[in-house]
XYZ file of C-alpha atoms in Angstrom:
513
model
C -18.394 15.263 47.909
C -16.052 12.803 46.235
C -16.254 12.015 42.547
C -18.345 8.873 41.981
C -15.518 6.828 40.465
C -13.294 7.202 43.542
C -15.890 6.577 46.227
C -14.666 3.030 46.807
C -11.136 4.279 47.375
C -12.266 6.908 49.904
C -14.409 4.544 51.918
C -17.865 6.093 51.287
C -19.263 3.017 49.528
C -21.400 0.713 51.616
C -20.016 -2.490 53.076
C -21.735 -4.748 50.549
C -20.247 -2.896 47.612
C -16.826 -2.956 49.241
C -17.147 -6.733 49.578
C -18.138 -7.090 45.929
C -14.971 -5.319 44.825
C -12.693 -7.066 47.295
C -9.693 -9.059 46.181
C -11.116 -12.525 46.827
C -14.508 -11.856 45.251
C -12.861 -10.380 42.165
C -10.542 -13.352 41.862
C -13.462 -15.756 42.280
C -15.499 -14.040 39.545
C -12.622 -14.122 37.071
C -11.867 -17.779 37.848
C -15.556 -18.600 37.374
C -15.579 -16.938 33.947
C -12.484 -18.927 33.005
C -14.078 -22.160 34.207
C -17.207 -21.471 32.139
C -15.077 -20.947 29.035
C -13.252 -24.222 29.726
C -16.582 -26.053 29.964
C -17.823 -24.412 26.769
C -14.598 -25.360 25.016
C -14.861 -28.958 26.231
C -18.490 -29.316 25.169
C -18.387 -27.106 22.077
C -19.110 -28.299 18.558
C -16.446 -26.290 16.737
C -14.182 -28.692 14.776
C -10.393 -28.209 14.746
C -9.137 -25.317 12.644
C -6.198 -25.875 10.243
C -4.312 -23.016 11.926
C -4.653 -24.764 15.296
C -3.260 -27.951 13.818
C -0.394 -26.025 12.205
C 0.542 -24.439 15.529
C 0.530 -27.867 17.149
C 2.479 -29.439 14.267
C 5.220 -26.809 14.585
C 6.036 -28.324 17.970
C 6.617 -31.789 16.464
C 9.451 -32.545 16.995
C 10.758 -30.179 19.653
C 13.709 -28.979 17.599
C 11.470 -27.780 14.770
C 10.103 -25.059 17.029
C 13.197 -22.893 16.616
C 12.217 -22.146 13.036
C 8.541 -21.522 13.733
C 6.730 -18.203 13.778
C 5.138 -18.809 17.186
C 7.517 -21.168 19.013
C 6.199 -20.684 22.543
C 2.586 -21.338 21.513
C 3.647 -24.425 19.564
C 5.517 -25.791 22.580
C 2.553 -25.187 24.894
C 0.031 -26.794 22.534
C 2.324 -29.741 21.890
C 2.817 -30.323 25.617
C -0.929 -30.019 26.239
C -1.774 -32.618 23.599
C 0.827 -34.980 25.001
C -0.595 -34.525 28.491
C -4.350 -34.463 27.786
C -4.499 -36.621 24.680
C -5.240 -36.058 21.013
C -8.405 -33.984 21.481
C -9.589 -30.557 20.376
C -9.984 -29.603 24.033
C -6.270 -30.275 24.584
C -5.518 -27.747 21.836
C -7.760 -25.040 23.249
C -7.490 -25.406 27.024
C -4.061 -23.673 27.320
C -5.344 -20.573 25.542
C -8.445 -20.435 27.736
C -6.314 -20.627 30.882
C -3.896 -18.001 29.538
C -6.817 -15.652 28.865
C -8.068 -16.253 32.405
C -4.646 -15.246 33.705
C -4.703 -12.247 31.371
C -7.991 -11.046 32.893
C -6.395 -11.269 36.347
C -3.396 -9.321 35.022
C -5.768 -6.653 33.649
C -7.459 -6.503 37.050
C -4.128 -5.932 38.820
C -2.952 -3.468 36.149
C -6.097 -1.343 36.459
C -5.721 -1.398 40.238
C -2.418 0.466 39.936
C -4.093 3.597 38.539
C -7.773 3.246 39.446
C -9.866 2.159 42.409
C -11.150 -1.343 43.130
C -14.447 -0.839 41.321
C -12.849 0.239 38.032
C -10.305 -2.580 38.291
C -13.036 -5.182 38.828
C -15.181 -4.044 35.915
C -12.193 -3.593 33.625
C -11.258 -7.240 34.176
C -14.857 -8.373 33.619
C -15.121 -6.316 30.419
C -11.877 -7.820 29.127
C -12.852 -11.378 30.113
C -16.126 -11.125 28.164
C -14.849 -9.376 25.021
C -15.789 -11.054 21.705
C -12.099 -11.415 20.814
C -11.509 -13.300 24.080
C -14.407 -15.644 23.300
C -13.054 -16.264 19.801
C -9.522 -16.894 21.079
C -10.987 -19.352 23.610
C -12.935 -21.201 20.917
C -10.108 -21.442 18.366
C -6.534 -21.720 19.635
C -4.087 -19.109 18.413
C -1.601 -16.492 19.478
C -4.444 -14.159 20.545
C -5.050 -16.504 23.461
C -1.569 -15.971 24.915
C -0.255 -12.560 23.843
C -2.624 -10.397 25.991
C -1.197 -12.032 29.122
C 2.368 -10.996 28.327
C 1.220 -7.550 27.188
C -0.624 -6.906 30.470
C 2.296 -8.181 32.562
C 4.688 -5.983 30.562
C 2.558 -2.890 31.221
C 2.366 -3.807 34.902
C 6.155 -4.092 35.051
C 6.541 -0.784 33.205
C 4.272 1.114 35.607
C 5.983 -0.385 38.639
C 9.393 0.281 37.167
C 8.588 3.912 36.412
C 7.334 4.492 39.953
C 10.036 2.654 41.900
C 12.884 2.237 39.373
C 13.336 -1.198 40.936
C 15.445 -3.689 39.021
C 12.889 -6.418 39.744
C 10.114 -4.678 37.797
C 12.365 -3.871 34.850
C 13.239 -7.574 34.732
C 9.522 -8.408 34.799
C 9.006 -6.077 31.840
C 11.904 -7.596 29.905
C 10.849 -11.178 30.587
C 7.258 -10.501 29.521
C 8.513 -8.725 26.407
C 10.743 -11.648 25.439
C 8.094 -14.305 26.041
C 5.637 -12.185 24.076
C 8.042 -12.084 21.114
C 8.266 -15.887 21.265
C 4.463 -15.942 21.159
C 3.961 -13.538 18.258
C 5.983 -10.849 16.532
C 3.142 -8.404 17.264
C 4.698 -8.010 20.722
C 7.314 -5.816 19.013
C 4.605 -3.137 18.762
C 5.361 -2.455 22.414
C 8.410 -0.445 21.273
C 6.541 2.194 19.205
C 4.019 2.364 22.040
C 6.897 3.192 24.404
C 7.978 5.937 22.019
C 4.509 7.471 21.777
C 4.033 7.351 25.533
C 7.313 9.162 26.098
C 6.309 11.869 23.616
C 2.802 12.398 25.011
C 3.567 12.311 28.731
C 5.220 15.445 30.138
C 6.189 13.535 33.271
C 8.109 10.942 31.226
C 9.696 12.882 28.374
C 13.005 11.390 29.521
C 11.621 7.841 29.379
C 14.353 6.678 27.005
C 17.009 7.831 29.452
C 15.915 5.207 31.937
C 18.600 2.519 32.040
C 16.036 0.055 33.342
C 13.989 0.380 30.161
C 16.988 -0.398 27.971
C 17.841 -3.324 30.218
C 14.282 -4.639 29.798
C 14.348 -4.301 26.004
C 17.734 -6.010 25.809
C 16.572 -8.847 28.035
C 13.466 -9.335 25.906
C 15.445 -9.520 22.683
C 17.898 -11.957 24.284
C 15.069 -14.251 25.380
C 13.471 -14.191 21.944
C 16.691 -14.890 20.045
C 17.296 -16.837 17.889
C 13.681 -17.809 17.149
C 12.427 -14.241 16.673
C 15.308 -13.200 14.464
C 15.073 -16.376 12.382
C 11.406 -15.658 11.735
C 12.169 -12.016 10.895
C 14.872 -12.967 8.407
C 12.563 -15.395 6.605
C 9.553 -13.072 6.616
C 8.299 -11.691 3.313
C 8.423 -7.909 3.818
C 7.619 -6.992 0.203
C 4.743 -4.480 0.349
C 1.638 -5.282 -1.675
C -0.710 -2.337 -1.062
C -4.315 -3.424 -0.557
C -6.194 -0.502 1.041
C -9.435 -2.469 1.061
C -7.839 -5.106 3.323
C -6.736 -2.397 5.748
C -10.222 -0.905 5.852
C -11.771 -4.355 6.370
C -9.355 -5.026 9.237
C -10.256 -1.720 10.897
C -13.991 -2.377 10.567
C -13.493 -5.878 11.988
C -12.150 -4.342 15.196
C -15.695 -3.236 16.019
C -16.691 -6.898 16.023
C -13.717 -8.232 17.997
C -13.854 -5.466 20.645
C -17.629 -5.122 20.637
C -19.727 -2.208 19.307
C -20.221 -0.541 22.703
C -16.565 -0.730 23.872
C -15.335 0.320 20.414
C -17.586 3.383 20.459
C -16.522 4.335 23.984
C -12.829 3.879 23.197
C -13.172 6.079 20.102
C -14.878 8.758 22.218
C -12.156 8.638 24.873
C -9.482 8.865 22.169
C -11.131 11.996 20.811
C -11.394 13.510 24.325
C -8.095 12.453 25.942
C -8.149 15.224 28.533
C -11.011 13.561 30.368
C -12.496 16.910 31.385
C -16.048 15.764 30.746
C -15.593 13.003 33.336
C -14.705 15.358 36.159
C -17.605 16.269 38.397
C -18.881 16.387 41.963
C -16.788 19.381 43.058
C -18.336 22.514 44.507
C -17.162 26.148 44.645
C -13.660 26.467 45.993
C -12.686 22.957 44.905
C -11.115 24.083 41.642
C -7.683 22.861 42.687
C -8.970 19.407 43.616
C -10.786 19.228 40.291
C -7.613 20.297 38.475
C -5.585 17.644 40.292
C -8.119 14.979 39.464
C -8.171 16.121 35.844
C -4.389 15.827 35.712
C -4.517 12.299 37.152
C -7.251 11.377 34.711
C -5.229 12.726 31.807
C -2.175 10.745 32.922
C -4.157 7.494 33.055
C -5.783 8.064 29.687
C -2.490 8.936 28.010
C -0.887 5.791 29.365
C -3.528 3.337 28.208
C -4.195 5.090 24.889
C -0.459 5.001 24.153
C -0.517 1.208 24.468
C -3.827 0.717 22.634
C -4.323 2.990 19.624
C -0.851 2.511 18.040
C -1.454 -1.239 17.956
C -4.708 -0.854 16.020
C -3.220 1.802 13.734
C -0.030 -0.131 12.906
C -1.892 -3.433 12.456
C -4.324 -1.701 10.095
C -1.386 -0.254 8.160
C 0.228 -3.692 7.949
C -3.012 -5.171 6.606
C -3.280 -2.348 4.059
C 0.285 -3.082 2.905
C -0.522 -6.697 2.161
C -0.011 -8.414 5.511
C -2.381 -11.339 6.009
C -3.538 -10.409 9.514
C -6.531 -11.997 11.223
C -9.024 -9.671 12.895
C -7.813 -10.738 16.346
C -4.229 -9.636 15.602
C -4.812 -6.402 17.544
C -6.153 -8.162 20.647
C -3.416 -6.714 22.865
C -4.785 -3.216 22.217
C -7.847 -4.079 24.249
C -5.928 -4.752 27.449
C -5.709 -1.015 28.026
C -8.876 -0.445 26.014
C -10.977 -2.466 28.458
C -9.648 -0.396 31.371
C -10.460 2.895 29.644
C -13.942 1.688 28.709
C -14.737 0.555 32.251
C -13.476 3.788 33.798
C -15.596 5.890 31.423
C -18.758 3.819 31.800
C -18.658 3.955 35.610
C -19.002 7.733 35.838
C -22.832 8.097 35.725
C -25.822 5.834 36.475
C -26.822 5.751 32.798
C -23.345 4.715 31.736
C -23.187 2.079 34.458
C -26.371 0.584 33.034
C -24.740 0.574 29.597
C -21.741 -1.207 31.087
C -23.894 -3.993 32.505
C -25.756 -4.279 29.192
C -22.430 -4.533 27.350
C -21.185 -7.369 29.582
C -24.516 -9.216 29.333
C -24.552 -8.977 25.523
C -20.979 -10.208 25.320
C -21.778 -13.218 27.516
C -24.845 -14.095 25.429
C -22.777 -13.694 22.276
C -20.120 -16.048 23.641
C -22.697 -18.715 24.470
C -24.120 -18.422 20.953
C -20.690 -18.495 19.316
C -19.571 -21.671 21.080
C -22.737 -23.452 19.900
C -23.189 -21.731 16.543
C -21.586 -24.491 14.482
C -23.890 -27.121 15.975
C -26.938 -24.901 15.467
C -26.046 -24.336 11.826
C -25.586 -28.055 11.260
C -28.832 -28.995 12.988
C -30.797 -26.389 11.048
C -29.190 -27.305 7.720
C -28.267 -23.665 7.035
C -25.174 -23.024 4.945
C -24.209 -19.351 5.097
C -21.888 -18.038 2.376
C -18.173 -17.975 3.076
C -18.150 -14.248 3.784
C -20.696 -14.625 6.605
C -19.558 -17.955 8.049
C -17.100 -17.523 10.957
C -16.039 -21.149 10.516
C -15.561 -21.069 6.737
C -11.855 -21.940 6.975
C -12.477 -25.172 8.868
C -15.462 -26.482 6.910
C -14.848 -29.816 5.257
C -11.704 -30.633 7.216
C -13.450 -33.476 9.046
C -14.248 -35.121 5.699
C -10.663 -34.524 4.547
C -9.475 -36.369 7.666
C -11.730 -39.344 6.850
C -10.407 -39.449 3.284
C -6.814 -39.244 4.535
C -7.410 -42.096 6.981
C -8.823 -44.301 4.220
C -5.848 -43.446 2.005
C -3.362 -44.368 4.754
C -5.204 -47.656 5.292
C -4.897 -48.552 1.600
C -1.193 -47.696 1.568
C 0.124 -48.773 4.981
C 3.626 -47.592 5.813
C 3.853 -45.287 2.789
C 5.130 -41.747 3.565
C 2.977 -38.813 2.449
C 4.224 -35.545 0.962
C 1.889 -32.513 0.950
C 1.981 -29.168 -0.812
C -0.526 -27.553 1.579
C 0.623 -27.064 5.203
C -2.950 -26.723 6.513
C -4.022 -30.055 5.045
C -0.840 -31.711 6.308
C -1.235 -30.412 9.866
C -4.945 -31.283 10.040
C -4.357 -34.859 8.875
C -1.428 -35.304 11.259
C -3.457 -34.101 14.220
C -6.574 -36.129 13.421
C -4.818 -39.346 12.358
C -4.933 -42.234 14.862
C -2.293 -43.504 15.318
C 0.312 -41.176 13.830
C 2.393 -43.988 12.367
C 2.343 -42.581 8.820
C 5.228 -40.245 7.998
C 3.849 -36.899 6.721
C 6.093 -34.086 5.484
C 5.731 -30.840 3.550
C 7.101 -30.764 0.012
C 8.785 -27.384 0.514
C 10.767 -28.843 3.425
C 12.336 -31.333 1.000
C 13.042 -28.879 -1.776
C 10.356 -30.547 -3.905
C 7.972 -33.460 -3.970
C 10.573 -36.203 -4.288
C 12.126 -38.919 -2.205
C 15.536 -37.272 -1.792
C 14.768 -35.662 1.547
C 13.134 -38.818 2.911
C 16.002 -41.139 2.153
C 15.163 -44.720 1.090
C 11.429 -45.246 0.486
C 11.015 -49.020 0.055
C 7.216 -48.758 0.046
C 6.982 -45.810 -2.346
C 5.623 -42.339 -1.675
C 2.181 -40.720 -1.748
C 2.103 -37.144 -3.061
C -1.032 -35.193 -2.052
C -1.603 -31.943 -3.920
C -4.376 -29.382 -3.580
C -5.992 -28.033 -6.728
C -6.433 -24.235 -6.742
C -10.036 -23.146 -6.335
C -11.618 -19.833 -5.562
C -14.345 -17.385 -6.585
C -13.351 -17.639 -10.247
C -13.330 -21.452 -10.157
C -16.142 -22.403 -7.754
C -16.069 -26.036 -8.926
C -13.154 -28.121 -10.196
C -12.985 -27.837 -13.988
C -11.337 -31.252 -14.181
C -11.926 -33.910 -11.508
C -8.746 -34.760 -9.689
C -8.925 -38.399 -10.770
C -8.776 -37.397 -14.445
C -5.471 -35.564 -14.102
C -2.831 -37.175 -16.282
C 0.206 -38.930 -14.884
C 2.668 -36.581 -16.551
C 4.858 -36.538 -13.419
C 5.018 -40.299 -13.095
C 3.312 -42.658 -10.680
C -0.364 -43.485 -10.671
C -3.495 -41.934 -9.240
C -4.239 -43.158 -5.731
C -7.425 -41.245 -5.027
C -9.086 -37.854 -5.000
C -11.679 -35.891 -3.080
C -13.769 -32.857 -4.032
C -15.571 -31.232 -1.081
C -17.736 -28.122 -1.266
C -16.808 -26.806 2.164
C -19.099 -23.767 1.957
C -21.158 -22.463 -0.955
C -18.674 -21.375 -3.597
C -15.547 -22.762 -1.894
C -14.139 -26.206 -2.640
C -11.404 -28.395 -1.207
C -9.984 -30.508 -4.047
C -7.182 -32.953 -3.283
C -5.401 -35.449 -5.468
C -3.207 -38.329 -4.281
C -0.543 -39.802 -6.553
C 1.471 -42.901 -5.697
C 5.143 -42.953 -6.685
C 6.417 -46.549 -6.534
C 9.868 -47.474 -5.219
C 12.820 -47.064 -7.532
C 12.940 -49.794 -10.143
C 9.259 -50.664 -9.847
C 6.882 -49.857 -12.697
C 3.949 -47.511 -11.883
């Protein structure tokens, strides 16, 4: 009797089940999940996030992308907004589509080492993960990087099996595009190293010329943008163990409690012996062969999952400001391992279906949570509000529009990149020149050239837990730097967190304030 997880491959499953796990049905299911996320994104109530606006702003103009941290994402978002219009949906649709393609890539990747049933459920698990729902709701690098990670692993597996130049080029291209998406793609290198150390069949991995060709191609594609970002990065360690622990705990939320528990169990039992069953007396050799294959699969996907979480946690503990979804690429292989483990017994298969159902319900709630909170009048504290960082930005945009109307044609200089990007994205039309003070070497008119209409300088007052309300209203700030007050706004975005902005008008040279 065949083991239950390989019945589909050996043809003992019934015709209906074979149809369910066929190529066209699997593709249709994944496309349907992507379409649902697009509809949720189009009809969602989540306002634009400052980070989304900053990614878009980095693509304006095109040449500025070369100095950005995520140039490929900025280019894609910029092109989407130009094509679909100045809407939040235009910002988020590319990430949703990229995640849909990533789920298809996971499906094909799992099919290289597992049967059709495992591949299908692995793709469904990945497509419904909480981190995928979050990346679909708020545009960011987590919406694009899993695609390149999955394609890179696909190219690696194909390259190792066939040593074909084509698949090494696929690996290198995916690696390079991933680096242009986010520097986290560089974690693929230590994953390579760990895989070579753990896999007896590939101890000579680093002797493969194709692998070096792929790495060189990836670095060539990413240069000079990747190296420019690396040279300007602040690598000074600032140990904060609590931040590392918080990041690690957050992975349970972004991967889901059930998948996180299963992945931890598989990591602690990498041999996979407990999953081998269905063999009678005299089948010891078949069981041993299956155990060896199982161990090979687990080593491969763990090598490209656990190091990502571990190194990202270490980076957070050393002071890196990493969002919880920074380790999203770890769950490409993680979803495959979870699906393969949960398909081994009837009880586990029921747990798998429950996991997918809970993730879908959670996604529906998340996309509508902001509207539900507004309708109910509830204001959760900042630590419990998933949208704390974008609260109040709609009112900031209204204030900025009124300020631009009072001072038509006057350039604006900002000290906060998030405020600048949000106002640029939400301003209609974008006729007002808006720049960041640090890009000019200071809040002055030197970098702007002649300013016949004067300049507006918008500064953000520091607020935080120790200063929950502005001690001095922005309008009462003295004019010790010249100019005159042009307006201010104090917004309590969430309980205990304020957005306080002050606008100061600097008249043209020779004109009295």
